[in-house]
Short mmCIF file of N, CA and C in Angstrom, two decimals:
data_model
loop_
_atom_site.label_atom_id
_atom_site.label_comp_id
_atom_site.label_asym_id
_atom_site.label_seq_id
_atom_site.Cartn_x
_atom_site.Cartn_y
_atom_site.Cartn_z
N MET S 127 -2.47 17.68 -2.31
CA MET S 127 -3.05 17.09 -1.09
C MET S 127 -2.47 15.72 -0.80
N THR S 128 -1.88 15.45 0.11
CA THR S 128 -1.22 14.05 0.41
C THR S 128 -2.54 13.20 0.83
N LYS S 129 -2.44 12.01 0.07
CA LYS S 129 -3.38 11.12 0.19
C LYS S 129 -2.74 9.90 1.04
N ASN S 130 -3.33 9.37 1.76
CA ASN S 130 -3.01 8.06 2.40
C ASN S 130 -3.37 6.79 1.58
N VAL S 131 -2.42 5.82 1.26
CA VAL S 131 -2.62 4.64 0.33
C VAL S 131 -2.65 3.51 1.18
N ILE S 132 -3.81 2.68 1.08
CA ILE S 132 -3.69 1.46 1.79
C ILE S 132 -3.62 0.38 0.60
N VAL S 133 -2.79 -0.55 0.73
CA VAL S 133 -2.64 -1.59 -0.44
C VAL S 133 -3.19 -2.81 0.18
N ILE S 134 -4.38 -3.13 -0.09
CA ILE S 134 -5.08 -4.34 0.51
C ILE S 134 -4.71 -5.82 -0.44
N TYR S 135 -4.26 -6.69 0.02
CA TYR S 135 -3.82 -7.92 -0.68
C TYR S 135 -4.56 -9.05 -0.21
N GLY S 136 -4.94 -9.85 -1.37
CA GLY S 136 -5.62 -11.28 -0.91
C GLY S 136 -5.16 -12.33 -1.62
N GLY S 137 -3.95 -12.92 -1.25
CA GLY S 137 -3.42 -14.11 -1.75
C GLY S 137 -1.91 -13.96 -1.64
N GLU S 138 -1.18 -14.98 -1.78
CA GLU S 138 0.34 -14.83 -1.77
C GLU S 138 0.95 -14.20 -2.87
N MET S 139 0.39 -14.42 -4.06
CA MET S 139 0.99 -13.67 -5.12
C MET S 139 0.30 -12.22 -5.14
N ALA S 140 -0.67 -11.90 -4.59
CA ALA S 140 -1.28 -10.49 -4.57
C ALA S 140 -0.41 -9.91 -3.40
N LYS S 141 0.04 -10.56 -2.44
CA LYS S 141 0.98 -9.91 -1.52
C LYS S 141 2.33 -9.41 -2.08
N ASP S 142 2.94 -10.34 -2.92
CA ASP S 142 4.00 -10.05 -3.68
C ASP S 142 3.83 -8.71 -4.41
N VAL S 143 2.81 -8.77 -5.13
CA VAL S 143 2.51 -7.36 -6.03
C VAL S 143 2.35 -6.20 -5.12
N ALA S 144 1.65 -6.37 -3.96
CA ALA S 144 1.40 -5.28 -3.03
C ALA S 144 2.67 -4.73 -2.51
N GLN S 145 3.59 -5.71 -2.21
CA GLN S 145 4.80 -5.18 -1.89
C GLN S 145 5.70 -4.32 -2.95
N LEU S 146 5.48 -4.77 -4.12
CA LEU S 146 6.05 -4.05 -5.33
C LEU S 146 5.49 -2.93 -5.48
N ILE S 147 4.18 -2.70 -5.38
CA ILE S 147 3.44 -1.41 -5.44
C ILE S 147 4.12 -0.33 -4.37
N GLU S 148 4.31 -0.81 -3.17
CA GLU S 148 4.93 0.02 -1.96
C GLU S 148 6.37 0.21 -2.44
N ALA S 149 7.17 -0.55 -2.87
CA ALA S 149 8.35 -0.32 -3.19
C ALA S 149 8.63 0.58 -4.40
N GLN S 150 7.71 0.60 -5.38
CA GLN S 150 7.80 1.34 -6.33
C GLN S 150 7.26 2.74 -6.31
N LYS S 151 6.87 3.20 -5.25
CA LYS S 151 6.42 4.48 -4.78
C LYS S 151 7.56 5.53 -5.05
N PRO S 152 7.20 6.55 -6.01
CA PRO S 152 8.33 7.45 -6.36
C PRO S 152 8.67 8.17 -5.17
N ALA S 153 10.10 8.49 -5.10
CA ALA S 153 10.45 9.38 -3.95
C ALA S 153 9.77 10.55 -3.69
N ILE S 154 9.69 11.19 -4.92
CA ILE S 154 8.74 12.62 -4.73
C ILE S 154 7.39 12.51 -4.22
N CYS S 155 6.85 11.27 -4.30
CA CYS S 155 5.49 11.18 -3.80
C CYS S 155 5.40 11.10 -2.29
N SER S 156 4.74 12.05 -1.79
CA SER S 156 4.55 12.17 -0.21
C SER S 156 3.51 11.33 0.44
N ASN S 157 2.78 10.40 -0.28
CA ASN S 157 1.84 9.45 0.01
C ASN S 157 2.31 8.69 1.18
N ASN S 158 1.54 8.41 2.21
CA ASN S 158 1.65 7.40 3.15
C ASN S 158 1.16 6.16 2.83
N VAL S 159 2.00 4.98 2.84
CA VAL S 159 1.55 3.58 2.08
C VAL S 159 1.64 2.66 3.28
N LYS S 160 0.36 1.77 3.36
CA LYS S 160 0.50 0.78 4.42
C LYS S 160 -0.13 -0.41 3.59
N LEU S 161 0.59 -1.44 3.80
CA LEU S 161 -0.01 -2.92 3.45
C LEU S 161 -0.78 -3.51 4.49
N GLN S 162 -1.87 -4.00 3.91
CA GLN S 162 -2.83 -4.76 4.79
C GLN S 162 -3.52 -6.00 4.14
N SER S 163 -3.64 -7.04 4.86
CA SER S 163 -4.26 -8.29 4.29
C SER S 163 -5.87 -8.03 4.19
N ALA S 164 -6.22 -8.72 3.21
CA ALA S 164 -7.81 -8.50 2.84
C ALA S 164 -8.64 -9.09 3.86
N SER S 165 -8.20 -9.93 4.75
CA SER S 165 -8.73 -10.52 5.70
C SER S 165 -8.90 -9.95 6.94
N GLU S 166 -8.24 -8.69 7.05
CA GLU S 166 -8.23 -7.92 8.16
C GLU S 166 -9.41 -6.98 8.45
N ARG S 167 -10.61 -7.42 8.98
CA ARG S 167 -11.73 -6.45 9.26
C ARG S 167 -12.20 -5.64 8.13
N PRO S 168 -12.66 -6.26 7.10
CA PRO S 168 -12.96 -5.39 5.90
C PRO S 168 -14.20 -4.24 6.22
N LYS S 169 -14.81 -4.55 7.35
CA LYS S 169 -15.83 -3.52 7.90
C LYS S 169 -14.97 -2.07 7.98
N LYS S 170 -13.85 -2.28 8.76
CA LYS S 170 -13.08 -1.18 9.29
C LYS S 170 -12.87 -0.07 7.92
N LEU S 171 -12.77 -0.72 6.88
CA LEU S 171 -12.49 0.09 5.64
C LEU S 171 -13.55 1.02 5.33
N LEU S 172 -14.59 1.01 5.96
CA LEU S 172 -15.70 1.95 5.66
C LEU S 172 -15.57 3.01 6.64
N GLU S 173 -14.54 3.12 7.68
CA GLU S 173 -14.32 4.07 8.51
C GLU S 173 -13.31 5.09 7.92
N VAL S 174 -12.57 4.76 6.83
CA VAL S 174 -11.65 5.52 6.12
C VAL S 174 -12.26 6.58 5.21
N GLY S 175 -11.67 7.83 5.42
CA GLY S 175 -12.20 8.81 4.76
C GLY S 175 -11.88 9.15 3.25
N ASP S 176 -12.14 10.32 2.69
CA ASP S 176 -12.05 10.55 1.37
C ASP S 176 -10.57 10.95 1.06
N ASP S 177 -9.84 11.10 2.20
CA ASP S 177 -8.26 11.58 1.98
C ASP S 177 -7.43 10.27 1.84
N THR S 178 -8.19 9.04 1.60
CA THR S 178 -7.38 7.73 1.45
C THR S 178 -7.74 7.08 0.15
N VAL S 179 -6.72 6.49 -0.52
CA VAL S 179 -6.93 5.66 -1.88
C VAL S 179 -6.59 4.15 -1.12
N ILE S 180 -7.46 3.26 -1.46
CA ILE S 180 -7.39 1.97 -1.17
C ILE S 180 -7.11 1.23 -2.63
N CYS S 181 -5.85 0.63 -2.70
CA CYS S 181 -5.73 -0.31 -3.90
C CYS S 181 -5.82 -1.79 -3.46
N PHE S 182 -6.89 -2.33 -4.00
CA PHE S 182 -7.19 -3.85 -3.79
C PHE S 182 -6.29 -4.50 -4.83
N VAL S 183 -5.50 -5.48 -4.31
CA VAL S 183 -4.73 -6.41 -5.25
C VAL S 183 -5.36 -7.77 -4.90
N LEU S 184 -6.20 -8.34 -5.86
CA LEU S 184 -7.07 -9.65 -5.50
C LEU S 184 -6.60 -10.69 -6.57
N GLN S 185 -6.35 -11.85 -5.78
CA GLN S 185 -5.77 -13.06 -6.69
C GLN S 185 -7.06 -13.92 -6.69
N THR S 186 -7.21 -14.43 -7.97
CA THR S 186 -8.18 -15.32 -8.40
C THR S 186 -7.60 -16.83 -8.45
N ILE S 187 -7.99 -17.57 -7.76
CA ILE S 187 -7.64 -19.11 -7.84
C ILE S 187 -8.54 -19.99 -8.69
N GLU S 188 -8.26 -21.25 -8.57
CA GLU S 188 -9.19 -22.13 -9.33
C GLU S 188 -10.57 -21.92 -9.15
N ASN S 189 -11.48 -22.32 -10.11
CA ASN S 189 -12.82 -22.27 -10.24
C ASN S 189 -13.25 -20.59 -9.95
N ALA S 190 -12.55 -19.82 -10.40
CA ALA S 190 -13.00 -18.29 -10.34
C ALA S 190 -13.14 -17.78 -8.85
N ALA S 191 -12.52 -18.55 -7.93
CA ALA S 191 -12.62 -18.09 -6.66
C ALA S 191 -11.76 -17.32 -5.94
N PRO S 192 -11.79 -16.49 -5.00
CA PRO S 192 -10.99 -15.73 -4.38
C PRO S 192 -10.15 -16.50 -3.41
N THR S 193 -8.87 -16.20 -2.96
CA THR S 193 -8.15 -16.96 -2.10
C THR S 193 -8.95 -16.72 -0.81
N GLU S 194 -8.39 -17.55 0.20
CA GLU S 194 -9.17 -17.76 1.43
C GLU S 194 -9.13 -16.11 2.23
N GLU S 195 -7.86 -15.55 2.09
CA GLU S 195 -7.96 -14.15 2.76
C GLU S 195 -8.68 -13.05 2.00
N GLY S 196 -8.62 -13.21 0.64
CA GLY S 196 -9.24 -12.26 -0.14
C GLY S 196 -10.97 -12.51 -0.17
N GLY S 197 -11.38 -13.69 0.21
CA GLY S 197 -12.68 -13.93 0.21
C GLY S 197 -13.43 -13.12 1.33
N ALA S 198 -12.67 -12.90 2.47
CA ALA S 198 -13.30 -12.25 3.54
C ALA S 198 -13.70 -10.78 2.96
N CYS S 199 -12.95 -10.05 2.34
CA CYS S 199 -13.07 -8.78 1.73
C CYS S 199 -14.03 -8.80 0.69
N THR S 200 -13.96 -9.66 -0.11
CA THR S 200 -14.99 -9.71 -1.45
C THR S 200 -16.39 -9.98 -0.79
N ARG S 201 -16.54 -11.03 0.06
CA ARG S 201 -17.79 -11.39 0.67
C ARG S 201 -18.47 -10.26 1.40
N PHE S 202 -17.64 -9.53 2.09
CA PHE S 202 -18.06 -8.33 2.72
C PHE S 202 -18.79 -7.14 1.89
N PHE S 203 -18.16 -6.74 0.80
CA PHE S 203 -18.56 -5.97 -0.03
C PHE S 203 -19.68 -6.40 -1.04
N LYS S 204 -19.78 -7.65 -1.26
CA LYS S 204 -20.91 -8.47 -2.03
C LYS S 204 -22.16 -8.50 -1.38
N ARG S 205 -22.19 -8.14 -0.04
CA ARG S 205 -23.54 -8.25 0.71
C ARG S 205 -24.71 -7.59 0.12
N LYS S 206 -25.83 -8.12 -0.07
CA LYS S 206 -27.01 -7.37 -0.74
C LYS S 206 -27.50 -6.36 0.06
N THR S 207 -27.21 -6.53 1.24
CA THR S 207 -27.95 -5.64 2.37
C THR S 207 -27.23 -4.22 2.33
N HIS S 208 -26.08 -3.89 1.69
CA HIS S 208 -25.46 -2.75 1.62
C HIS S 208 -26.25 -1.77 0.81
N PRO S 209 -26.43 -0.50 1.25
CA PRO S 209 -27.19 0.47 0.34
C PRO S 209 -26.29 0.87 -0.81
N GLU S 210 -26.94 1.18 -1.81
CA GLU S 210 -26.19 1.70 -3.06
C GLU S 210 -25.27 2.86 -3.03
N ASP S 211 -25.35 3.58 -1.85
CA ASP S 211 -24.39 4.77 -1.69
C ASP S 211 -23.45 4.45 -0.70
N LEU S 212 -23.19 3.25 -0.35
CA LEU S 212 -22.34 2.66 0.72
C LEU S 212 -21.00 3.45 0.69
N LEU S 213 -20.47 3.52 -0.36
CA LEU S 213 -19.09 4.12 -0.53
C LEU S 213 -19.06 5.49 -0.86
N LYS S 214 -20.07 6.16 -1.03
CA LYS S 214 -20.20 7.69 -1.34
C LYS S 214 -19.63 8.32 -0.32
N GLY S 215 -18.61 9.34 -0.55
CA GLY S 215 -17.95 10.11 0.20
C GLY S 215 -16.86 9.36 1.03
N LYS S 216 -16.50 8.09 0.61
CA LYS S 216 -15.51 7.30 1.51
C LYS S 216 -14.24 7.37 0.45
N PHE S 217 -13.42 6.56 0.79
CA PHE S 217 -12.24 6.31 0.13
C PHE S 217 -12.32 6.20 -1.47
N SER S 218 -11.39 6.50 -1.97
CA SER S 218 -11.19 6.29 -3.58
C SER S 218 -10.60 5.01 -3.83
N TYR S 219 -10.68 4.32 -4.80
CA TYR S 219 -10.05 2.77 -4.94
C TYR S 219 -9.60 2.67 -6.36
N ALA S 220 -8.79 1.66 -6.33
CA ALA S 220 -8.25 0.95 -7.53
C ALA S 220 -8.12 -0.51 -7.22
N VAL S 221 -8.32 -1.26 -8.48
CA VAL S 221 -8.34 -2.74 -8.43
C VAL S 221 -7.44 -3.11 -9.39
N LEU S 222 -6.54 -4.04 -8.84
CA LEU S 222 -5.54 -4.90 -9.57
C LEU S 222 -5.82 -6.28 -9.29
N GLY S 223 -6.13 -7.08 -10.51
CA GLY S 223 -6.37 -8.50 -10.23
C GLY S 223 -5.18 -9.26 -10.83
N VAL S 224 -4.76 -10.33 -10.04
CA VAL S 224 -3.81 -11.38 -10.40
C VAL S 224 -4.24 -12.55 -10.55
N GLY S 225 -3.94 -13.45 -11.54
CA GLY S 225 -4.61 -14.70 -11.80
C GLY S 225 -3.56 -15.46 -12.43
N ASP S 226 -3.68 -16.80 -12.76
CA ASP S 226 -2.83 -17.62 -13.29
C ASP S 226 -3.64 -18.64 -14.47
N SER S 227 -3.67 -18.19 -15.73
CA SER S 227 -4.44 -18.83 -16.74
C SER S 227 -3.98 -20.35 -17.08
N ASN S 228 -2.74 -20.66 -16.65
CA ASN S 228 -2.46 -22.16 -16.47
C ASN S 228 -3.35 -22.96 -15.77
N LEU S 229 -4.08 -22.27 -14.76
CA LEU S 229 -5.31 -23.04 -14.00
C LEU S 229 -6.44 -23.21 -14.97
N LEU S 230 -6.46 -22.77 -16.12
CA LEU S 230 -7.66 -22.91 -17.03
C LEU S 230 -7.47 -24.03 -17.97
N LEU S 231 -8.66 -24.73 -18.28
CA LEU S 231 -8.48 -25.71 -19.24
C LEU S 231 -8.15 -25.60 -20.64
N ASP S 232 -8.66 -24.48 -21.07
CA ASP S 232 -8.22 -23.90 -22.43
C ASP S 232 -6.91 -22.89 -22.51
N ARG S 233 -5.84 -23.23 -22.19
CA ARG S 233 -4.71 -22.44 -21.88
C ARG S 233 -4.24 -21.73 -23.26
N GLN S 234 -4.51 -22.25 -24.30
CA GLN S 234 -3.98 -21.73 -25.53
C GLN S 234 -4.69 -20.40 -26.00
N THR S 235 -5.85 -20.17 -25.60
CA THR S 235 -6.48 -18.96 -26.07
C THR S 235 -6.87 -17.94 -24.95
N THR S 236 -6.44 -18.26 -23.78
CA THR S 236 -6.86 -17.40 -22.47
C THR S 236 -6.02 -16.23 -22.39
N THR S 237 -6.40 -15.19 -21.82
CA THR S 237 -5.75 -13.97 -21.25
C THR S 237 -5.80 -13.65 -19.86
N ALA S 238 -5.25 -12.69 -19.49
CA ALA S 238 -5.37 -12.13 -18.04
C ALA S 238 -6.88 -11.96 -17.78
N LYS S 239 -7.82 -11.56 -18.66
CA LYS S 239 -9.16 -11.31 -18.47
C LYS S 239 -9.87 -12.58 -18.15
N ASP S 240 -9.35 -13.60 -18.62
CA ASP S 240 -10.03 -15.07 -18.36
C ASP S 240 -9.79 -15.47 -16.95
N CYS S 241 -8.54 -15.08 -16.32
CA CYS S 241 -8.31 -15.64 -14.90
C CYS S 241 -8.26 -14.73 -13.83
N ASN S 242 -9.09 -13.61 -13.87
CA ASN S 242 -9.42 -12.57 -13.00
C ASN S 242 -10.53 -12.12 -12.84
N GLN S 243 -11.46 -13.14 -12.61
CA GLN S 243 -13.00 -13.00 -12.10
C GLN S 243 -13.14 -12.27 -10.90
N VAL S 244 -12.47 -12.78 -10.06
CA VAL S 244 -12.57 -11.92 -8.79
C VAL S 244 -12.21 -10.33 -8.57
N ALA S 245 -11.29 -9.98 -9.24
CA ALA S 245 -11.16 -8.48 -9.48
C ALA S 245 -11.90 -7.87 -10.34
N GLN S 246 -12.62 -8.49 -11.32
CA GLN S 246 -13.42 -7.76 -12.32
C GLN S 246 -14.85 -7.66 -11.58
N GLU S 247 -15.12 -8.88 -10.92
CA GLU S 247 -16.57 -8.64 -10.10
C GLU S 247 -16.54 -7.70 -8.89
N PHE S 248 -15.27 -7.74 -8.28
CA PHE S 248 -15.11 -6.75 -7.21
C PHE S 248 -14.98 -5.35 -7.60
N HIS S 249 -14.30 -4.99 -8.77
CA HIS S 249 -14.52 -3.64 -9.12
C HIS S 249 -16.04 -3.36 -9.66
N SER S 250 -16.61 -4.10 -10.26
CA SER S 250 -17.90 -3.75 -10.54
C SER S 250 -18.69 -3.53 -9.45
N ARG S 251 -18.63 -4.36 -8.22
CA ARG S 251 -19.21 -4.17 -7.04
C ARG S 251 -19.00 -2.87 -6.44
N LEU S 252 -17.74 -2.61 -6.20
CA LEU S 252 -17.47 -0.99 -5.52
C LEU S 252 -18.11 -0.05 -6.49
N GLU S 253 -18.13 -0.20 -7.75
CA GLU S 253 -18.81 0.79 -8.56
C GLU S 253 -20.37 1.05 -8.29
N ALA S 254 -20.98 -0.15 -8.23
CA ALA S 254 -22.36 -0.31 -7.86
C ALA S 254 -22.77 0.40 -6.41
N LEU S 255 -21.57 0.32 -5.48
CA LEU S 255 -21.84 0.84 -4.24
C LEU S 255 -21.44 2.28 -4.18
N GLY S 256 -21.47 3.04 -5.39
CA GLY S 256 -20.96 4.39 -5.24
C GLY S 256 -19.50 4.78 -5.06
N GLY S 257 -18.78 3.75 -5.37
CA GLY S 257 -17.22 4.09 -5.09
C GLY S 257 -16.60 4.89 -6.07
N ASN S 258 -15.66 5.61 -5.66
CA ASN S 258 -14.99 6.55 -6.46
C ASN S 258 -13.69 5.82 -7.11
N CYS S 259 -13.69 5.29 -8.31
CA CYS S 259 -12.56 4.62 -8.90
C CYS S 259 -11.61 5.60 -9.41
N ILE S 260 -10.30 5.45 -9.00
CA ILE S 260 -9.13 6.50 -9.58
C ILE S 260 -8.38 6.07 -10.61
N HIS S 261 -8.49 4.61 -10.71
CA HIS S 261 -7.54 4.16 -11.86
C HIS S 261 -8.48 2.94 -12.56
N GLU S 262 -7.96 2.84 -13.87
CA GLU S 262 -8.72 1.77 -14.44
C GLU S 262 -8.33 0.19 -13.89
N LEU S 263 -9.25 -0.57 -13.91
CA LEU S 263 -9.21 -1.93 -13.53
C LEU S 263 -7.80 -2.64 -14.23
N GLY S 264 -7.04 -3.19 -13.31
CA GLY S 264 -5.86 -3.85 -14.01
C GLY S 264 -6.01 -5.37 -13.79
N LEU S 265 -5.60 -6.06 -14.89
CA LEU S 265 -5.56 -7.52 -14.78
C LEU S 265 -4.33 -8.19 -15.37
N ALA S 266 -3.62 -8.82 -14.42
CA ALA S 266 -2.46 -9.56 -14.74
C ALA S 266 -2.34 -11.02 -14.78
N ASP S 267 -1.68 -11.77 -15.53
CA ASP S 267 -1.65 -13.39 -15.61
C ASP S 267 -0.23 -13.69 -15.26
N GLU S 268 0.01 -14.70 -14.32
CA GLU S 268 1.03 -15.25 -13.99
C GLU S 268 1.69 -15.97 -15.10
N ARG S 269 0.88 -16.43 -16.22
CA ARG S 269 1.38 -17.26 -17.17
C ARG S 269 2.35 -16.45 -18.17
N THR S 270 2.07 -15.11 -18.16
CA THR S 270 2.86 -13.97 -18.74
C THR S 270 3.71 -13.36 -17.89
N GLU S 271 3.97 -13.92 -16.88
CA GLU S 271 5.04 -13.48 -15.72
C GLU S 271 4.57 -11.92 -15.29
N LEU S 272 3.18 -11.88 -15.10
CA LEU S 272 2.65 -10.60 -14.67
C LEU S 272 3.21 -9.45 -15.34
N GLU S 273 3.42 -9.46 -16.62
CA GLU S 273 4.11 -8.49 -17.33
C GLU S 273 3.13 -7.18 -17.40
N GLU S 274 1.96 -7.36 -16.85
CA GLU S 274 0.89 -6.19 -16.98
C GLU S 274 1.06 -5.47 -15.54
N VAL S 275 1.82 -5.82 -14.83
CA VAL S 275 1.89 -5.36 -13.36
C VAL S 275 2.65 -3.94 -13.43
N GLU S 276 3.82 -4.15 -13.94
CA GLU S 276 4.73 -2.84 -13.79
C GLU S 276 4.13 -1.70 -14.50
N PRO S 277 3.74 -1.66 -15.82
CA PRO S 277 2.96 -0.61 -16.36
C PRO S 277 1.87 -0.15 -15.53
N TRP S 278 0.91 -0.89 -15.00
CA TRP S 278 -0.11 -0.50 -14.02
C TRP S 278 0.36 0.12 -12.81
N ILE S 279 1.42 -0.21 -11.97
CA ILE S 279 1.76 0.37 -10.88
C ILE S 279 2.51 1.73 -11.37
N ALA S 280 3.17 1.74 -12.44
CA ALA S 280 3.74 3.02 -12.94
C ALA S 280 2.61 4.10 -13.21
N SER S 281 1.41 3.74 -13.70
CA SER S 281 0.45 4.35 -14.18
C SER S 281 -0.44 4.96 -12.89
N PHE S 282 -0.67 4.06 -11.88
CA PHE S 282 -1.03 4.29 -10.68
C PHE S 282 -0.44 5.41 -9.90
N TRP S 283 0.88 5.20 -9.90
CA TRP S 283 1.70 6.16 -8.89
C TRP S 283 1.76 7.65 -9.76
N SER S 284 1.57 7.68 -10.96
CA SER S 284 1.36 8.79 -11.72
C SER S 284 0.31 9.60 -11.43
N LYS S 285 -0.82 8.83 -11.20
CA LYS S 285 -2.10 9.53 -10.81
C LYS S 285 -2.09 9.95 -9.44
N MET S 286 -1.14 9.31 -8.70
CA MET S 286 -1.17 9.79 -7.10
C MET S 286 -0.28 10.93 -6.85
N SER S 287 0.58 11.24 -7.81
CA SER S 287 1.47 12.29 -7.62
C SER S 287 0.79 13.78 -7.91
#
Protein backbone atom coordinates (compact mmCIF):
# COMPACT_ATOMS: atom_id res chain seq x y z
CA MET A 1 0.00 0.00 0.00
CA THR A 2 1.31 3.41 -0.94
CA LYS A 3 1.57 5.77 1.99
CA ASN A 4 1.77 9.51 1.82
CA VAL A 5 4.77 10.93 3.63
CA ILE A 6 4.77 14.43 5.09
CA VAL A 7 8.12 15.65 6.37
CA ILE A 8 7.54 18.37 8.96
CA TYR A 9 10.60 20.48 9.77
CA GLY A 10 11.20 22.99 12.53
CA GLY A 11 14.35 25.05 12.06
CA GLU A 12 16.86 25.84 9.31
CA MET A 13 19.06 22.83 10.00
CA ALA A 14 15.93 20.68 10.22
CA LYS A 15 14.78 22.00 6.83
CA ASP A 16 18.10 20.93 5.27
CA VAL A 17 17.68 17.46 6.74
CA ALA A 18 14.03 17.30 5.57
CA GLN A 19 15.15 18.10 2.03
CA LEU A 20 17.72 15.33 2.32
CA ILE A 21 15.01 12.88 3.41
CA GLU A 22 12.97 13.83 0.35
CA ALA A 23 15.98 13.63 -1.99
CA GLN A 24 17.02 10.19 -0.70
CA LYS A 25 13.66 8.55 -1.32
CA PRO A 26 14.47 5.40 -3.29
CA ALA A 27 13.31 5.43 -6.92
CA ILE A 28 11.38 2.17 -6.38
CA CYS A 29 9.49 3.72 -3.49
CA SER A 30 6.05 4.90 -4.66
CA ASN A 31 5.36 7.11 -1.66
CA ASN A 32 4.26 10.69 -2.24
CA VAL A 33 6.46 13.08 -0.25
CA LYS A 34 5.55 16.59 0.87
CA LEU A 35 7.72 18.98 2.89
CA GLN A 36 5.99 21.30 5.34
CA SER A 37 7.07 23.82 7.95
CA ALA A 38 6.17 22.90 11.53
CA SER A 39 4.57 26.31 11.92
CA GLU A 40 1.89 25.58 9.29
CA ARG A 41 -1.31 24.93 11.23
CA PRO A 42 -0.35 21.91 13.35
CA LYS A 43 -4.03 21.24 14.16
CA LYS A 44 -4.58 20.30 10.49
CA LEU A 45 -2.33 17.28 11.05
CA LEU A 46 -5.18 15.71 13.01
CA GLU A 47 -7.16 15.53 9.77
CA VAL A 48 -4.53 13.28 8.20
CA GLY A 49 -5.58 9.64 7.99
CA ASP A 50 -3.78 6.39 8.73
CA ASP A 51 -2.56 6.21 5.12
CA THR A 52 0.00 8.88 5.98
CA VAL A 53 3.34 8.82 7.76
CA ILE A 54 4.54 12.08 9.24
CA CYS A 55 8.26 12.41 9.75
CA PHE A 56 8.97 15.20 12.23
CA VAL A 57 12.46 16.72 11.96
CA LEU A 58 12.83 19.01 14.96
CA GLN A 59 15.77 21.18 15.89
CA THR A 60 16.75 21.99 19.46
CA ILE A 61 18.42 25.34 19.99
CA GLU A 62 19.89 26.92 23.11
CA ASN A 63 18.36 26.15 26.51
CA ALA A 64 16.66 22.98 25.22
CA ALA A 65 14.13 25.07 23.30
CA PRO A 66 12.53 24.44 19.92
CA THR A 67 13.08 26.84 17.06
CA GLU A 68 10.40 29.46 16.50
CA GLU A 69 8.67 27.48 13.76
CA GLY A 70 9.11 24.16 15.58
CA GLY A 71 7.62 25.66 18.73
CA ALA A 72 4.15 26.01 17.17
CA CYS A 73 3.92 22.29 16.50
CA THR A 74 5.44 21.14 19.78
CA ARG A 75 3.23 23.46 21.83
CA PHE A 76 0.12 22.23 20.03
CA PHE A 77 0.80 18.57 20.81
CA LYS A 78 1.90 19.34 24.40
CA ARG A 79 -1.48 20.78 25.33
CA LYS A 80 -2.76 19.11 28.48
CA THR A 81 -6.35 19.31 27.21
CA HIS A 82 -5.72 16.69 24.52
CA PRO A 83 -7.31 13.29 25.21
CA GLU A 84 -4.95 10.31 25.66
CA ASP A 85 -6.25 8.74 22.44
CA LEU A 86 -5.92 11.88 20.29
CA LEU A 87 -3.72 10.14 17.70
CA LYS A 88 -5.35 6.71 17.77
CA GLY A 89 -6.30 5.75 14.20
CA LYS A 90 -4.53 8.81 12.79
CA PHE A 91 -1.19 9.13 11.03
CA SER A 92 1.88 7.03 11.84
CA TYR A 93 5.00 8.97 12.76
CA ALA A 94 8.75 9.07 13.06
CA VAL A 95 10.85 11.71 14.82
CA LEU A 96 14.38 12.81 13.98
CA GLY A 97 16.03 15.39 16.21
CA VAL A 98 18.86 17.66 15.16
CA GLY A 99 20.86 19.70 17.64
CA ASP A 100 24.29 21.13 18.26
CA SER A 101 26.21 20.07 21.33
CA ASN A 102 28.61 22.98 20.70
CA LEU A 103 25.91 25.12 22.32
CA LEU A 104 26.25 23.20 25.58
CA LEU A 105 28.65 24.20 28.35
CA ASP A 106 30.26 20.77 28.78
CA ARG A 107 31.20 20.00 25.17
CA GLN A 108 33.75 17.34 26.02
CA THR A 109 31.32 14.65 27.18
CA THR A 110 28.13 15.52 25.34
CA THR A 111 26.43 13.45 22.67
CA ALA A 112 23.48 13.82 20.29
CA LYS A 113 21.21 12.77 23.16
CA ASP A 114 22.25 15.82 25.18
CA CYS A 115 21.33 18.38 22.49
CA ASN A 116 18.00 16.98 21.26
CA GLN A 117 15.58 17.53 24.12
CA VAL A 118 12.83 18.86 21.84
CA ALA A 119 12.73 15.69 19.72
CA GLN A 120 12.93 13.40 22.75
CA GLU A 121 10.07 15.13 24.57
CA PHE A 122 7.99 15.38 21.38
CA HIS A 123 8.45 11.68 20.61
CA SER A 124 7.35 10.76 24.15
CA ARG A 125 4.35 13.05 23.89
CA LEU A 126 3.16 11.54 20.60
CA GLU A 127 3.43 8.09 22.20
CA ALA A 128 1.41 9.29 25.20
CA LEU A 129 -1.30 10.56 22.84
CA GLY A 130 -1.72 7.09 21.32
CA GLY A 131 0.41 7.69 18.25
CA ASN A 132 1.71 4.86 16.07
CA CYS A 133 5.50 5.16 15.89
CA ILE A 134 6.92 3.40 12.83
CA HIS A 135 10.62 4.15 13.34
CA GLU A 136 12.91 4.56 16.33
CA LEU A 137 13.71 8.06 17.49
CA GLY A 138 16.72 9.50 15.68
CA LEU A 139 19.11 11.98 17.30
CA ALA A 140 21.80 13.86 15.39
CA ASP A 141 24.47 16.34 16.48
CA GLU A 142 25.84 19.08 14.26
CA ARG A 143 29.16 18.89 16.14
CA THR A 144 29.67 15.45 14.58
CA GLU A 145 28.50 16.79 11.19
CA LEU A 146 25.10 15.09 11.62
CA GLU A 147 26.71 11.70 10.91
CA GLU A 148 23.67 9.99 12.44
CA VAL A 149 21.31 11.38 9.77
CA GLU A 150 22.28 9.29 6.73
CA PRO A 151 21.84 5.87 8.42
CA TRP A 152 18.55 7.02 9.97
CA ILE A 153 17.19 8.17 6.60
CA ALA A 154 18.22 4.90 4.93
CA SER A 155 16.50 2.93 7.68
CA PHE A 156 13.39 5.12 7.47
CA TRP A 157 13.01 4.57 3.73
CA SER A 158 13.64 0.82 4.06
CA LYS A 159 10.65 0.64 6.43
CA MET A 160 8.54 2.61 3.97
CA SER A 161 9.26 0.28 1.01
